[in-house]
PDB file of C-alpha atoms in Angstrom:
ATOM      1  CA  UNK A  90       9.128   4.764  -7.389  1.00 71.00           C
ATOM      2  CA  UNK A  91       7.000   3.188  -4.545  1.00 81.00           C
ATOM      3  CA  UNK A  92       3.878   4.929  -5.116  1.00 90.00           C
ATOM      4  CA  UNK A  93       2.537   3.422  -2.278  1.00 95.00           C
ATOM      5  CA  UNK A  94       4.191   3.940   1.231  1.00 97.00           C
ATOM      6  CA  UNK A  95       2.861   1.568   4.388  1.00 98.00           C
ATOM      7  CA  UNK A  96       3.921   1.657   7.886  1.00 97.00           C
ATOM      8  CA  UNK A  97       5.083   0.284  10.065  1.00 97.00           C
ATOM      9  CA  UNK A  98       6.515  -3.226   8.806  1.00 97.00           C
ATOM     10  CA  UNK A  99       5.221  -4.844  11.973  1.00 97.00           C
ATOM     11  CA  UNK A 100       2.995  -4.907  14.493  1.00 98.00           C
ATOM     12  CA  UNK A 101       2.441  -5.878  17.249  1.00 98.00           C
ATOM     13  CA  UNK A 102      -0.519  -6.089  19.384  1.00 98.00           C
ATOM     14  CA  UNK A 103      -2.568  -7.489  22.363  1.00 97.00           C
ATOM     15  CA  UNK A 104      -5.889  -9.349  22.104  1.00 98.00           C
ATOM     16  CA  UNK A 105      -9.210  -7.184  21.977  1.00 98.00           C
ATOM     17  CA  UNK A 106      -6.410  -3.574  21.496  1.00 98.00           C
ATOM     18  CA  UNK A 107      -6.275  -2.010  18.435  1.00 98.00           C
ATOM     19  CA  UNK A 108      -4.522  -2.876  15.074  1.00 98.00           C
ATOM     20  CA  UNK A 109      -4.114   0.402  12.928  1.00 98.00           C
ATOM     21  CA  UNK A 110      -1.513   0.661   9.880  1.00 98.00           C
ATOM     22  CA  UNK A 111      -1.327   3.890   7.574  1.00 98.00           C
ATOM     23  CA  UNK A 112      -0.641   4.344   4.368  1.00 98.00           C
ATOM     24  CA  UNK A 113       0.611   7.236   1.673  1.00 98.00           C
ATOM     25  CA  UNK A 114       0.956   7.642  -1.534  1.00 96.00           C
ATOM     26  CA  UNK A 115       1.287  11.035  -4.321  1.00 91.00           C
ATOM     27  CA  UNK A 116      -0.682  10.268  -7.228  1.00 89.00           C
ATOM     28  CA  UNK A 117      -3.672  12.560  -7.516  1.00 88.00           C
ATOM     29  CA  UNK A 118      -5.020   9.405 -10.732  1.00 84.00           C
ATOM     30  CA  UNK A 119      -5.762   7.723  -7.255  1.00 88.00           C
ATOM     31  CA  UNK A 120      -9.100   7.161  -6.794  1.00 86.00           C
ATOM     32  CA  UNK A 121      -9.411   3.631  -5.365  1.00 88.00           C
ATOM     33  CA  UNK A 122      -8.239   2.181  -1.950  1.00 93.00           C
ATOM     34  CA  UNK A 123      -8.411  -1.268  -1.174  1.00 93.00           C
ATOM     35  CA  UNK A 124      -6.565  -3.296   1.373  1.00 97.00           C
ATOM     36  CA  UNK A 125      -5.616  -6.973   0.923  1.00 97.00           C
ATOM     37  CA  UNK A 126      -4.362 -10.436   3.484  1.00 98.00           C
ATOM     38  CA  UNK A 127      -2.343 -12.601   3.093  1.00 98.00           C
ATOM     39  CA  UNK A 128      -2.474 -15.692   5.150  1.00 97.00           C
ATOM     40  CA  UNK A 129       1.080 -17.697   5.282  1.00 94.00           C
ATOM     41  CA  UNK A 130       0.959 -19.391   2.309  1.00 93.00           C
ATOM     42  CA  UNK A 131      -1.636 -18.210   0.760  1.00 95.00           C
ATOM     43  CA  UNK A 132      -2.702 -15.462  -2.035  1.00 96.00           C
ATOM     44  CA  UNK A 133      -4.354 -11.717  -0.875  1.00 97.00           C
ATOM     45  CA  UNK A 134      -7.512 -11.932  -0.594  1.00 96.00           C
ATOM     46  CA  UNK A 135      -9.956  -8.191  -0.833  1.00 95.00           C
ATOM     47  CA  UNK A 136     -10.860  -6.681   2.699  1.00 97.00           C
ATOM     48  CA  UNK A 137     -12.084  -3.578   2.439  1.00 95.00           C
ATOM     49  CA  UNK A 138     -11.954  -0.793  -0.023  1.00 93.00           C
ATOM     50  CA  UNK A 139     -13.024   2.658   0.023  1.00 93.00           C
ATOM     51  CA  UNK A 140     -13.409   4.392  -2.685  1.00 89.00           C
ATOM     52  CA  UNK A 141     -12.274   9.218  -2.075  1.00 85.00           C
ATOM     53  CA  UNK A 142     -15.702   9.990  -1.923  1.00 88.00           C
ATOM     54  CA  UNK A 143     -15.904   8.942   1.547  1.00 91.00           C
ATOM     55  CA  UNK A 144     -13.835   9.427   4.838  1.00 93.00           C
ATOM     56  CA  UNK A 145     -14.208   6.749   6.150  1.00 96.00           C
ATOM     57  CA  UNK A 146     -16.029   2.897   6.017  1.00 96.00           C
ATOM     58  CA  UNK A 147     -16.884   0.122   8.292  1.00 97.00           C
ATOM     59  CA  UNK A 148     -17.104  -3.334   7.793  1.00 96.00           C
ATOM     60  CA  UNK A 149     -17.505  -4.769  10.815  1.00 97.00           C
ATOM     61  CA  UNK A 150     -14.433  -4.494  12.293  1.00 98.00           C
ATOM     62  CA  UNK A 151     -12.316  -2.891  10.033  1.00 98.00           C
ATOM     63  CA  UNK A 152     -12.889   0.478   9.252  1.00 97.00           C
ATOM     64  CA  UNK A 153     -10.925   2.551   6.773  1.00 97.00           C
ATOM     65  CA  UNK A 154      -9.957   6.305   7.104  1.00 96.00           C
ATOM     66  CA  UNK A 155      -9.360   8.365   4.358  1.00 96.00           C
ATOM     67  CA  UNK A 156      -8.096  11.845   4.522  1.00 95.00           C
ATOM     68  CA  UNK A 157      -8.329  12.695   0.665  1.00 92.00           C
ATOM     69  CA  UNK A 158      -6.135  16.105   0.889  1.00 93.00           C
ATOM     70  CA  UNK A 159      -3.278  14.678   3.669  1.00 95.00           C
ATOM     71  CA  UNK A 160      -3.727  11.855   0.899  1.00 95.00           C
ATOM     72  CA  UNK A 161      -3.589   9.724   3.265  1.00 97.00           C
ATOM     73  CA  UNK A 162      -5.253   6.302   4.874  1.00 97.00           C
ATOM     74  CA  UNK A 163      -5.633   3.459   7.542  1.00 98.00           C
ATOM     75  CA  UNK A 164      -6.878   1.354   8.649  1.00 98.00           C
ATOM     76  CA  UNK A 165      -7.786  -0.119  11.922  1.00 98.00           C
ATOM     77  CA  UNK A 166      -8.614  -3.351  13.140  1.00 98.00           C
ATOM     78  CA  UNK A 167     -11.484  -3.091  16.603  1.00 98.00           C
ATOM     79  CA  UNK A 168     -10.484  -5.889  19.083  1.00 98.00           C
ATOM     80  CA  UNK A 169      -8.193  -7.716  17.725  1.00 98.00           C
ATOM     81  CA  UNK A 170      -8.237 -11.445  17.442  1.00 98.00           C
ATOM     82  CA  UNK A 171      -4.556 -14.139  16.724  1.00 97.00           C
ATOM     83  CA  UNK A 172      -7.222 -14.640  13.629  1.00 97.00           C
ATOM     84  CA  UNK A 173      -6.282 -11.364  12.281  1.00 98.00           C
ATOM     85  CA  UNK A 174      -3.119 -12.517  12.414  1.00 98.00           C
ATOM     86  CA  UNK A 175      -1.814 -11.634   8.559  1.00 98.00           C
ATOM     87  CA  UNK A 176       0.255  -9.791   6.194  1.00 98.00           C
ATOM     88  CA  UNK A 177      -2.190  -6.322   5.597  1.00 98.00           C
ATOM     89  CA  UNK A 178      -1.565  -5.152   1.987  1.00 98.00           C
ATOM     90  CA  UNK A 179      -2.720  -1.245   1.246  1.00 97.00           C
ATOM     91  CA  UNK A 180      -3.407  -0.334  -2.587  1.00 94.00           C
ATOM     92  CA  UNK A 181      -4.333   2.385  -5.013  1.00 91.00           C
ATOM     93  CA  UNK A 182      -4.845   2.031  -8.058  1.00 86.00           C
ATOM     94  CA  UNK A 183      -7.338   4.681 -11.180  1.00 80.00           C
ATOM     95  CA  UNK A 184      -9.996   4.270 -12.813  1.00 69.00           C
ATOM     96  CA  UNK A 185     -10.229   4.491 -16.850  1.00 59.00           C
ATOM     97  CA  UNK A 186      -9.305   7.169 -18.522  1.00 57.00           C
ATOM     98  CA  UNK A 187      -6.646   7.981 -15.446  1.00 50.00           C
ATOM     99  CA  UNK A 188      -3.597   7.036 -18.012  1.00 55.00           C
ATOM    100  CA  UNK A 189      -0.915   4.711 -16.382  1.00 55.00           C
ATOM    101  CA  UNK A 190      -2.843   3.969 -13.358  1.00 55.00           C
ATOM    102  CA  UNK A 191      -5.835   2.519 -15.283  1.00 61.00           C
ATOM    103  CA  UNK A 192      -6.148  -0.809 -14.180  1.00 67.00           C
ATOM    104  CA  UNK A 193      -3.328  -1.647 -12.016  1.00 80.00           C
ATOM    105  CA  UNK A 194      -3.091  -2.282  -8.176  1.00 86.00           C
ATOM    106  CA  UNK A 195       0.011  -0.427  -6.592  1.00 90.00           C
ATOM    107  CA  UNK A 196       0.700  -2.137  -3.436  1.00 94.00           C
ATOM    108  CA  UNK A 197       1.964  -0.443  -0.479  1.00 96.00           C
ATOM    109  CA  UNK A 198       5.607  -2.617   1.239  1.00 96.00           C
ATOM    110  CA  UNK A 199       2.707  -5.285   3.440  1.00 97.00           C
ATOM    111  CA  UNK A 200       2.473  -5.261   7.291  1.00 98.00           C
ATOM    112  CA  UNK A 201       2.729  -8.462   9.547  1.00 97.00           C
ATOM    113  CA  UNK A 202       0.332  -7.903  12.087  1.00 98.00           C
ATOM    114  CA  UNK A 203       0.745 -10.433  15.041  1.00 98.00           C
ATOM    115  CA  UNK A 204      -1.726 -10.662  17.445  1.00 98.00           C
ATOM    116  CA  UNK A 205      -1.161 -12.344  21.016  1.00 96.00           C
ATOM    117  CA  UNK A 206      -4.094 -14.002  23.347  1.00 90.00           C
TER     118      UNK A 206
ATOM    119  CA  UNK B 341     -14.764 -24.817  -6.071  1.00 67.00           C
ATOM    120  CA  UNK B 342     -11.125 -23.704  -5.858  1.00 72.00           C
ATOM    121  CA  UNK B 343     -11.716 -19.573  -8.565  1.00 93.00           C
ATOM    122  CA  UNK B 344      -8.520 -19.123  -9.162  1.00 97.00           C
ATOM    123  CA  UNK B 345      -5.598 -22.042  -9.409  1.00 97.00           C
ATOM    124  CA  UNK B 346      -2.586 -22.472 -10.007  1.00 97.00           C
ATOM    125  CA  UNK B 347      -0.567 -25.342 -10.713  1.00 97.00           C
ATOM    126  CA  UNK B 348       2.583 -25.478  -9.819  1.00 97.00           C
ATOM    127  CA  UNK B 349       2.983 -24.712  -5.985  1.00 97.00           C
ATOM    128  CA  UNK B 350       6.108 -25.645  -5.734  1.00 97.00           C
ATOM    129  CA  UNK B 351       8.319 -25.128  -8.731  1.00 97.00           C
ATOM    130  CA  UNK B 352      12.438 -25.989  -7.549  1.00 97.00           C
ATOM    131  CA  UNK B 353      14.664 -26.220 -10.877  1.00 97.00           C
ATOM    132  CA  UNK B 354      18.004 -25.492 -11.834  1.00 97.00           C
ATOM    133  CA  UNK B 355      19.781 -21.941 -13.323  1.00 97.00           C
ATOM    134  CA  UNK B 356      19.464 -22.272 -16.951  1.00 97.00           C
ATOM    135  CA  UNK B 357      16.326 -24.433 -17.226  1.00 97.00           C
ATOM    136  CA  UNK B 358      13.027 -23.239 -19.017  1.00 97.00           C
ATOM    137  CA  UNK B 359       9.834 -23.498 -16.873  1.00 97.00           C
ATOM    138  CA  UNK B 360       5.939 -22.239 -17.130  1.00 97.00           C
ATOM    139  CA  UNK B 361       3.532 -21.576 -14.568  1.00 98.00           C
ATOM    140  CA  UNK B 362      -0.123 -22.361 -15.186  1.00 98.00           C
ATOM    141  CA  UNK B 363      -3.565 -20.470 -13.872  1.00 97.00           C
ATOM    142  CA  UNK B 364      -7.016 -21.104 -14.457  1.00 97.00           C
ATOM    143  CA  UNK B 365      -9.491 -19.110 -13.013  1.00 97.00           C
ATOM    144  CA  UNK B 366     -12.655 -20.669 -12.914  1.00 96.00           C
ATOM    145  CA  UNK B 367     -14.749 -16.884 -12.455  1.00 94.00           C
ATOM    146  CA  UNK B 368     -16.069 -15.988 -16.009  1.00 92.00           C
ATOM    147  CA  UNK B 369     -14.184 -13.553 -15.120  1.00 91.00           C
ATOM    148  CA  UNK B 370     -12.617 -10.752 -18.947  1.00 88.00           C
ATOM    149  CA  UNK B 371      -8.918  -9.834 -16.677  1.00 90.00           C
ATOM    150  CA  UNK B 372      -5.743 -11.284 -15.820  1.00 93.00           C
ATOM    151  CA  UNK B 373      -2.526 -10.961 -14.057  1.00 93.00           C
ATOM    152  CA  UNK B 374       0.525 -12.359 -12.773  1.00 95.00           C
ATOM    153  CA  UNK B 375       2.577 -10.617 -10.262  1.00 95.00           C
ATOM    154  CA  UNK B 376       5.504 -11.789  -8.152  1.00 96.00           C
ATOM    155  CA  UNK B 377       6.390 -12.021  -4.718  1.00 96.00           C
ATOM    156  CA  UNK B 378       9.573 -11.548  -3.298  1.00 94.00           C
ATOM    157  CA  UNK B 379      10.775 -12.591  -0.560  1.00 92.00           C
ATOM    158  CA  UNK B 380      10.148  -9.228   1.494  1.00 91.00           C
ATOM    159  CA  UNK B 381       6.711 -10.076   0.016  1.00 92.00           C
ATOM    160  CA  UNK B 382       6.265  -7.052  -1.613  1.00 92.00           C
ATOM    161  CA  UNK B 383       3.961  -7.531  -4.534  1.00 93.00           C
ATOM    162  CA  UNK B 384       4.738  -6.377  -7.547  1.00 91.00           C
ATOM    163  CA  UNK B 385       2.619  -6.303 -11.563  1.00 91.00           C
ATOM    164  CA  UNK B 386       4.192  -7.827 -14.255  1.00 93.00           C
ATOM    165  CA  UNK B 387       1.202  -8.812 -16.681  1.00 91.00           C
ATOM    166  CA  UNK B 388      -2.537  -8.079 -17.527  1.00 89.00           C
ATOM    167  CA  UNK B 389      -4.302  -9.729 -20.161  1.00 88.00           C
ATOM    168  CA  UNK B 390      -7.575  -8.869 -20.544  1.00 85.00           C
ATOM    169  CA  UNK B 391      -9.859 -11.180 -22.833  1.00 83.00           C
ATOM    170  CA  UNK B 392      -7.044 -12.489 -24.242  1.00 83.00           C
ATOM    171  CA  UNK B 393      -5.170  -9.340 -25.178  1.00 86.00           C
ATOM    172  CA  UNK B 394      -1.933  -7.990 -23.130  1.00 87.00           C
ATOM    173  CA  UNK B 395      -3.237  -4.654 -21.816  1.00 83.00           C
ATOM    174  CA  UNK B 396       0.099  -4.472 -18.763  1.00 82.00           C
ATOM    175  CA  UNK B 397       3.668  -5.320 -19.421  1.00 83.00           C
ATOM    176  CA  UNK B 398       5.679  -4.029 -16.954  1.00 84.00           C
ATOM    177  CA  UNK B 399       9.671  -3.684 -16.633  1.00 78.00           C
ATOM    178  CA  UNK B 400      10.287  -7.294 -17.000  1.00 87.00           C
ATOM    179  CA  UNK B 401      12.611  -9.091 -18.552  1.00 90.00           C
ATOM    180  CA  UNK B 402      12.190 -10.345 -21.758  1.00 92.00           C
ATOM    181  CA  UNK B 403      12.542 -14.333 -20.247  1.00 96.00           C
ATOM    182  CA  UNK B 404       9.244 -14.382 -19.023  1.00 95.00           C
ATOM    183  CA  UNK B 405       6.470 -14.263 -21.923  1.00 94.00           C
ATOM    184  CA  UNK B 406       2.668 -14.984 -20.620  1.00 94.00           C
ATOM    185  CA  UNK B 407       0.289 -16.493 -23.003  1.00 93.00           C
ATOM    186  CA  UNK B 408      -3.747 -16.515 -22.640  1.00 92.00           C
ATOM    187  CA  UNK B 409      -4.770 -18.888 -24.532  1.00 91.00           C
ATOM    188  CA  UNK B 410      -8.226 -18.388 -23.303  1.00 91.00           C
ATOM    189  CA  UNK B 411      -9.539 -15.979 -21.253  1.00 89.00           C
ATOM    190  CA  UNK B 412      -9.922 -18.897 -18.449  1.00 94.00           C
ATOM    191  CA  UNK B 413      -6.709 -19.627 -18.577  1.00 95.00           C
ATOM    192  CA  UNK B 414      -2.629 -17.458 -18.074  1.00 96.00           C
ATOM    193  CA  UNK B 415       0.256 -19.545 -18.181  1.00 96.00           C
ATOM    194  CA  UNK B 416       3.865 -17.645 -17.716  1.00 97.00           C
ATOM    195  CA  UNK B 417       6.661 -19.422 -19.171  1.00 97.00           C
ATOM    196  CA  UNK B 418      10.542 -18.386 -17.796  1.00 97.00           C
ATOM    197  CA  UNK B 419      13.989 -19.006 -20.233  1.00 97.00           C
ATOM    198  CA  UNK B 420      16.770 -19.129 -19.200  1.00 97.00           C
ATOM    199  CA  UNK B 421      15.857 -19.468 -15.191  1.00 97.00           C
ATOM    200  CA  UNK B 422      18.022 -17.525 -12.838  1.00 97.00           C
ATOM    201  CA  UNK B 423      19.065 -17.369  -8.885  1.00 96.00           C
ATOM    202  CA  UNK B 424      16.861 -13.599  -9.342  1.00 95.00           C
ATOM    203  CA  UNK B 425      13.952 -15.420 -10.070  1.00 96.00           C
ATOM    204  CA  UNK B 426      13.281 -17.178  -7.169  1.00 97.00           C
ATOM    205  CA  UNK B 427       9.788 -15.244  -5.329  1.00 97.00           C
ATOM    206  CA  UNK B 428       6.391 -15.971  -5.625  1.00 98.00           C
ATOM    207  CA  UNK B 429       4.390 -16.014  -7.991  1.00 98.00           C
ATOM    208  CA  UNK B 430       0.575 -15.346  -8.388  1.00 98.00           C
ATOM    209  CA  UNK B 431      -2.303 -15.360 -10.369  1.00 97.00           C
ATOM    210  CA  UNK B 432      -5.328 -12.943 -10.547  1.00 95.00           C
ATOM    211  CA  UNK B 433      -8.291 -12.165 -12.244  1.00 93.00           C
ATOM    212  CA  UNK B 434     -11.051  -9.575 -12.141  1.00 90.00           C
ATOM    213  CA  UNK B 435     -13.908  -9.142 -14.212  1.00 85.00           C
ATOM    214  CA  UNK B 436     -14.024  -6.064 -16.713  1.00 66.00           C
ATOM    215  CA  UNK B 437     -11.234  -4.404 -18.728  1.00 56.00           C
ATOM    216  CA  UNK B 438      -9.051  -4.634 -15.823  1.00 47.00           C
ATOM    217  CA  UNK B 439     -11.683  -1.641 -14.232  1.00 51.00           C
ATOM    218  CA  UNK B 440      -9.792  -0.762 -10.620  1.00 52.00           C
ATOM    219  CA  UNK B 441     -13.288  -0.500  -9.254  1.00 67.00           C
ATOM    220  CA  UNK B 442     -13.383  -4.705  -9.483  1.00 74.00           C
ATOM    221  CA  UNK B 443     -11.796  -7.362  -7.002  1.00 85.00           C
ATOM    222  CA  UNK B 444      -9.303  -8.751  -8.143  1.00 90.00           C
ATOM    223  CA  UNK B 445      -9.244 -12.770  -7.188  1.00 93.00           C
ATOM    224  CA  UNK B 446      -5.699 -14.701  -5.727  1.00 96.00           C
ATOM    225  CA  UNK B 447      -5.059 -17.374  -6.550  1.00 97.00           C
ATOM    226  CA  UNK B 448      -2.575 -19.183  -4.061  1.00 96.00           C
ATOM    227  CA  UNK B 449       0.883 -18.213  -5.683  1.00 97.00           C
ATOM    228  CA  UNK B 450       3.582 -20.400  -7.385  1.00 98.00           C
ATOM    229  CA  UNK B 451       6.424 -20.762  -5.318  1.00 97.00           C
ATOM    230  CA  UNK B 452      10.231 -20.900  -7.488  1.00 98.00           C
ATOM    231  CA  UNK B 453      13.150 -21.415  -5.638  1.00 97.00           C
ATOM    232  CA  UNK B 454      16.400 -21.624  -8.252  1.00 97.00           C
ATOM    233  CA  UNK B 455      18.733 -22.812  -7.807  1.00 96.00           C
TER     234      UNK B 455
END
């Protein structure tokens, strides 16, 4: 069973446009939601993360929006650049003392983002 | 300085062989992980060790055996390789007792191809 559902599978955006990737989860034990960026031939690297006590987190051109009641969160990339072309993974995990989600990162299936110049 | 390193980067082998992948981290982290990324890029955790103790063991065939000689190293040995084992294997590490708030640092991956 897929713990975190991610869409779209692929996304093509013009340079300067906004890229939006959506994720949804069911397990209410999740309380940490990171996004990872992976370039071809490299390992994933943490891009930005959010905890459910806030509804939005912004770091430069990257923003996470979080909707706790809907159990959804999304990544917005403003002014998308060709260098942003990569695979993006949302993930979710639970804190200590919350059962089987402890310490495990459950990844979405990834979104292949292509930004055209 | 390489934070999480893996060897080899590429591994091509025949079905039925036994192979090992090595991982080392120089971040001083307590927790290390093995992930498998399939051809569709789906990332799935296989194992996690904290201070050389196995703490996560997902539903993985027992042909896969992790070994942690010390907290900076986590190796993965695979017996009787099968075609379906072909994937990219990532090692990762994080600080602390697998606390979910700790960033996981990934290695560059080992692409295993079983012929």
